[in-house]
Short mmCIF file of C-alpha atoms in Angstrom, two decimals:
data_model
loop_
_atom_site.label_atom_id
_atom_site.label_comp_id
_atom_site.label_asym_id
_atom_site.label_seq_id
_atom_site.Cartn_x
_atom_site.Cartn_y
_atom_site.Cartn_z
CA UNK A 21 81.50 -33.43 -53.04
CA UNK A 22 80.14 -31.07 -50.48
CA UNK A 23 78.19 -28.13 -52.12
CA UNK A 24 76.45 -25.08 -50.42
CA UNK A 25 74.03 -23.28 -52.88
CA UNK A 26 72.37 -19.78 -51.36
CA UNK A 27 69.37 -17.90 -52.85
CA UNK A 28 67.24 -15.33 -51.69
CA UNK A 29 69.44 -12.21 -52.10
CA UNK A 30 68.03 -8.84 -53.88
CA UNK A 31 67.36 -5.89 -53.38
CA UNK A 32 65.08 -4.90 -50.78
CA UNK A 33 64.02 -1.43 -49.30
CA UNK A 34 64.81 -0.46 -45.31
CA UNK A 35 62.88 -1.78 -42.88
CA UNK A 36 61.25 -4.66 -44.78
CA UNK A 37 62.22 -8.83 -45.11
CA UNK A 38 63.87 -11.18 -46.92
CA UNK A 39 64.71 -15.03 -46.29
CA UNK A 40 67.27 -16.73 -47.66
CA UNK A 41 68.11 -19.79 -48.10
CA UNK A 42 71.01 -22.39 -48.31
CA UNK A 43 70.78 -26.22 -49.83
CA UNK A 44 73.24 -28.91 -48.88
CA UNK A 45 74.66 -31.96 -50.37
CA UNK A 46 77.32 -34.42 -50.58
CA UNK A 47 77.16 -34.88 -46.84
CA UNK A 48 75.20 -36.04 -43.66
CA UNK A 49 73.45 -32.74 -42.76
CA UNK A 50 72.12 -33.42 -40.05
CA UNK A 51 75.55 -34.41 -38.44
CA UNK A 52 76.65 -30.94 -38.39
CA UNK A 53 76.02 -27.53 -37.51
CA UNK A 54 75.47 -24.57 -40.40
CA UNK A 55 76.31 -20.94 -40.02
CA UNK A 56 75.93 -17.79 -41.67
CA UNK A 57 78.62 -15.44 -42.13
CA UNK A 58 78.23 -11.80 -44.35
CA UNK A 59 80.69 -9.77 -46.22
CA UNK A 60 80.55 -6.41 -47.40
CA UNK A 61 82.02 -6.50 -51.10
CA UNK A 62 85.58 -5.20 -50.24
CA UNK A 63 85.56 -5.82 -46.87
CA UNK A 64 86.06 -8.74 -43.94
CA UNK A 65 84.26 -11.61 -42.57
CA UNK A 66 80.93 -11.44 -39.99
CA UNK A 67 79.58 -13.47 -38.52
CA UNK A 68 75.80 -13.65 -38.50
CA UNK A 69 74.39 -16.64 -37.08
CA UNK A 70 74.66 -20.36 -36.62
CA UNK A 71 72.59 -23.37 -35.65
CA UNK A 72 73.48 -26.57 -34.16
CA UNK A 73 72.71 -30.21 -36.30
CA UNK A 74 69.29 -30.67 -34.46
CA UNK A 75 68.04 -26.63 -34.16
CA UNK A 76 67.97 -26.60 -30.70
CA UNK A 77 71.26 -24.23 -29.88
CA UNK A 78 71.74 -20.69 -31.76
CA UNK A 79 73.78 -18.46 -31.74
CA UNK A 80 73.41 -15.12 -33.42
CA UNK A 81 76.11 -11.68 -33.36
CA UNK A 82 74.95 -9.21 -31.04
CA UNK A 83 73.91 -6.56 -34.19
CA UNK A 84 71.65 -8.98 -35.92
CA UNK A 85 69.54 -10.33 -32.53
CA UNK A 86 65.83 -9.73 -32.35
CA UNK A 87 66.23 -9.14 -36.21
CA UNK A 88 67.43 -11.98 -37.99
CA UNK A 89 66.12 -15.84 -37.05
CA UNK A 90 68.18 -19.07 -38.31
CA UNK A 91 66.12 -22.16 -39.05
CA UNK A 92 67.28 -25.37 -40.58
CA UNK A 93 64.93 -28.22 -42.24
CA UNK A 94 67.13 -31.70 -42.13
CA UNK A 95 64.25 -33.47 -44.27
CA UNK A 96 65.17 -30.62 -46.81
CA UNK A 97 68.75 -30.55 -46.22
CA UNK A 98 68.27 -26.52 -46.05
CA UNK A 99 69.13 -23.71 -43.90
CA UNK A 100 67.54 -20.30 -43.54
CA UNK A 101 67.90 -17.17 -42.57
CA UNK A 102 65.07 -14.48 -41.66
CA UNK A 103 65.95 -11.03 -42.15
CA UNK A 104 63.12 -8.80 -41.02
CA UNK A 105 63.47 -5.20 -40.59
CA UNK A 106 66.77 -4.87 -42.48
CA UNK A 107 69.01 -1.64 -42.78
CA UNK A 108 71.72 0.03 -44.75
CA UNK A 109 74.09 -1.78 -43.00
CA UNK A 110 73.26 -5.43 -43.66
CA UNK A 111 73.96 -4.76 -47.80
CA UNK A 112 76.57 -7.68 -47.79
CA UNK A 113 77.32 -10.86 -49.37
CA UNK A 114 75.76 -13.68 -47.77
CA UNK A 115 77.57 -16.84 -46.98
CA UNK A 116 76.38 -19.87 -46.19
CA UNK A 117 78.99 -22.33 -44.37
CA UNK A 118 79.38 -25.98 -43.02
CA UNK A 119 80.92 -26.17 -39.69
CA UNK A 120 82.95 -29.12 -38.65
CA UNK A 121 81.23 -30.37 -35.43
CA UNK A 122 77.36 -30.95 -34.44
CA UNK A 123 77.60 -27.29 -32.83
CA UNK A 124 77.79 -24.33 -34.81
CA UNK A 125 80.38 -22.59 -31.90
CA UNK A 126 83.91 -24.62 -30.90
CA UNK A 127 84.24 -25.31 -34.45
CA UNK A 128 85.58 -23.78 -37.72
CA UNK A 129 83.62 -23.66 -40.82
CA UNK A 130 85.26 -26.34 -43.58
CA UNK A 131 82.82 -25.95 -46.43
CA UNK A 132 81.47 -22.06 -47.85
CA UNK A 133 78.56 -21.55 -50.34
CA UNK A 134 79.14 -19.00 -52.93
CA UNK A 135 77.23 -16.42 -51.15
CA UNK A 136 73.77 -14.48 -51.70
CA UNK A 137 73.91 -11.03 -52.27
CA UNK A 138 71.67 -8.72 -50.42
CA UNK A 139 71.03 -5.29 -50.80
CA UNK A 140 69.23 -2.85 -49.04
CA UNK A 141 68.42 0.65 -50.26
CA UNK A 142 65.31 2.84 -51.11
CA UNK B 28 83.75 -11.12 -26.89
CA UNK B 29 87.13 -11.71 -27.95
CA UNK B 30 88.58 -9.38 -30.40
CA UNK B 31 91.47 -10.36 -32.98
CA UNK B 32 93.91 -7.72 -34.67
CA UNK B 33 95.83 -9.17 -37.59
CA UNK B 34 98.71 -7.91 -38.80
CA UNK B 35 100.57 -6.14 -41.02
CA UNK B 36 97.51 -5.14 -43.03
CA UNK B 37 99.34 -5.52 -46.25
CA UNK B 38 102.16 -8.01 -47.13
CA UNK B 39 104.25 -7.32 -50.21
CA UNK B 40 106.07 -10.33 -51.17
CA UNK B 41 107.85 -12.25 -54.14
CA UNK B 42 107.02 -15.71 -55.00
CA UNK B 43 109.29 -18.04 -53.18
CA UNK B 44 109.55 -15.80 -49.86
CA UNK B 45 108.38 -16.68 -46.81
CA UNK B 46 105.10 -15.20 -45.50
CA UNK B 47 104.65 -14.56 -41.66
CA UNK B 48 101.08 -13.28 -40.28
CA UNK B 49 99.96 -12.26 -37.28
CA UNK B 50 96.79 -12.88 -35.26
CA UNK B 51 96.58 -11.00 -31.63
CA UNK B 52 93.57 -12.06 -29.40
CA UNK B 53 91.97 -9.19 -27.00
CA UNK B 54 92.55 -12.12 -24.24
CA UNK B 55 93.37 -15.55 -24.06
CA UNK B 56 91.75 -18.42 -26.17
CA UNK B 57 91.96 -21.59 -26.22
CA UNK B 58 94.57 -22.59 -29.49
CA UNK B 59 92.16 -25.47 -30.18
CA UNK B 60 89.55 -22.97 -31.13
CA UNK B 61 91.52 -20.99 -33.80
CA UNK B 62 91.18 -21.40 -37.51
CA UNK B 63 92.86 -19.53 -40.29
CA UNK B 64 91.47 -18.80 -43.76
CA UNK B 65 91.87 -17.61 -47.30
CA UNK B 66 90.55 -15.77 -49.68
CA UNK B 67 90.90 -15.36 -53.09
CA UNK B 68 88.85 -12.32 -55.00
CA UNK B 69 85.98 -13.30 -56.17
CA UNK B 70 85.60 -16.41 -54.31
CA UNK B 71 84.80 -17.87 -50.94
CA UNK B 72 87.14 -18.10 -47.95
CA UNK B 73 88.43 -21.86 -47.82
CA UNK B 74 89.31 -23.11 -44.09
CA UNK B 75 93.49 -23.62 -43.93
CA UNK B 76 94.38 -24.70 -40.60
CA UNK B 77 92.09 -25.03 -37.25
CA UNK B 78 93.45 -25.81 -33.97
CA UNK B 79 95.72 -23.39 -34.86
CA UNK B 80 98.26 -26.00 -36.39
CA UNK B 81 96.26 -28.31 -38.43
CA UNK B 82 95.92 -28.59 -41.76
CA UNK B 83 92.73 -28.59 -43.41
CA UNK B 84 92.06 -31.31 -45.80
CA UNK B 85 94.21 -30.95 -49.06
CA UNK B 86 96.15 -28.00 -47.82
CA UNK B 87 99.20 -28.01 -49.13
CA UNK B 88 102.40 -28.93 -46.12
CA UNK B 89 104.05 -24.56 -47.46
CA UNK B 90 101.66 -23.65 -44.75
CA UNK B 91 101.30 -23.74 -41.17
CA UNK B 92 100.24 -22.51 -38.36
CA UNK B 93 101.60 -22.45 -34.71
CA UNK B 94 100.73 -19.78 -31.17
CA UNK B 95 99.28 -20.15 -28.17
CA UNK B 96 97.31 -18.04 -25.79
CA UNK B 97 96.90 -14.50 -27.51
CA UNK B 98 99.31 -14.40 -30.23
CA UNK B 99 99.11 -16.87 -33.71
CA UNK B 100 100.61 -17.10 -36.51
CA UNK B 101 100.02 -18.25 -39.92
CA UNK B 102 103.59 -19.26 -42.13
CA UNK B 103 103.56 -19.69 -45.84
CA UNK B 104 106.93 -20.72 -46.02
CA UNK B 105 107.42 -20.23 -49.85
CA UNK B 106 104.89 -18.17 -51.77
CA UNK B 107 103.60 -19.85 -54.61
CA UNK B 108 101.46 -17.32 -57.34
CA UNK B 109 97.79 -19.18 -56.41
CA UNK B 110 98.99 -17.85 -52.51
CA UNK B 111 98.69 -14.63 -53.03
CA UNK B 112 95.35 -13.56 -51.46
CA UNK B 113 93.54 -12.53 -48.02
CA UNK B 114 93.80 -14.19 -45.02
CA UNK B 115 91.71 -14.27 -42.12
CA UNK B 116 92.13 -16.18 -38.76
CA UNK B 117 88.86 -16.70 -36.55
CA UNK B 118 87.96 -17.55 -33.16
CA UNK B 119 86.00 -20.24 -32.72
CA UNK B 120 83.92 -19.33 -29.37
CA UNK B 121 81.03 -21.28 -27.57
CA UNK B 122 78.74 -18.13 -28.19
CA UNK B 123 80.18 -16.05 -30.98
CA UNK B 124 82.80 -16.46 -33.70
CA UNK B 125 84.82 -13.65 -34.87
CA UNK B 126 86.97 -12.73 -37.26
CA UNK B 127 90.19 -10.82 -37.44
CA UNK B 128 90.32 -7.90 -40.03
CA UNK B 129 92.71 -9.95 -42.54
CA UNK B 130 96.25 -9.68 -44.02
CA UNK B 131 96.61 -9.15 -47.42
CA UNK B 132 99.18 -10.75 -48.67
CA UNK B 133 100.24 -9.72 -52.48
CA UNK B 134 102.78 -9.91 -55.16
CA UNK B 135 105.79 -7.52 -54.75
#
């Protein structure tokens, strides 16, 4: 059974860091890409970020670039996302997703975590 | 970047009725490269259909998907309780992947 488990979330003032994290199993991680998407409680779907299965092809949304960095680890079967200098407007609910290809673009994502929530307020 | 408007915003429907949503791209994409999902409160979106008309493993055969070009659809052709929920179709681009805005789709 695939499972996607996030953690890092909290609360965290504006302007300063946070790194979460997402572990796989019950499939070949390094066969596939991983992406993160966000949602604010309420609202729709954004996408944040993805990485392809070996690291070497990202892609991140055009309000989250020189801000946020994806990584991946396939020894740890883990994913991460770097969130420096965050603002009011990236309080959402983290997701953590399996795409269905090797690239994190030209494919949906068939497997979500339950999310990471991350708040950021003064 | 390609933009997708869903529609109507808000579906109010009976069990056992068909449900028809919409999906409008801001140009052309290639149907291959569209996915639909759903989203019950509380939980994560699960993936429904990609390529625009195939079904996700263990999706049941009440829904489908069809469209080319700029316009999709997703059909739930009779509305069982556990349906009732948000739906979101996505694009599945080479250097972004968006989202529409969703169709909710509840109990009349």
């Amino acid at each position: 059974e695939v499972q996607l488990a996030e953690s890092g979330g909290g609360l965290v003032q504006p302007g300063r860091s946070l790194r979460l994290s997402c572990v796989a199993s019950g499939f070949i991680f390094d066969d596939y890409g991983m992406n993160w998407v966000r949602q604010v409680p309420g609202k729709g779907l954004e996408w944040v970020s993805g990485i392809n299965w070996i690291g070497d092809r990202i892609g991140y949304a055009e309000h989250v670039k020189g801000r946020f960095t994806i990584s991946r680890d396939n020894d740890k079967n883990s994913v991460y996302l770097q969130m420096n200098n965050l603002r009011p407007e990236d309080t959402a609910l983290y997701y953590c997703a399996k795409g269905r290809g090797i690239h994190w673009g030209l494919a949906p994502m068939d497997h979500w975590g339950q999310g990471t929530l991350v708040i950021v307020s003064s | 970047e390609i933009v997708l408007t869903q529609s109507p915003g808000t579906l109010s429907l009976s069990p056992g009725e068909r449900a028809t949503l919409s999906c409008r791209a801001s140009q052309s994409v290639d149907s291959s490269y569209l996915a639909w999902y759903q989203q019950k409160p509380g939980q994560a979106p699960r993936l429904l259909i990609y390529g625009a008309s195939t079904r996700a493993p263990g999706i049941p055969d009440r829904f489908s998907g069809s469209g080319s070009g700029t316009d999709f659809t997703l059909t739930i052709s009779r509305l069982e309780p556990e349906d009732f929920a948000v739906f979101y179709c996505q694009h599945c681009g080479s250097s972004s992947l968006t989202f529409g805005g969703g169709t909710k789709v509840e109990i009349k």
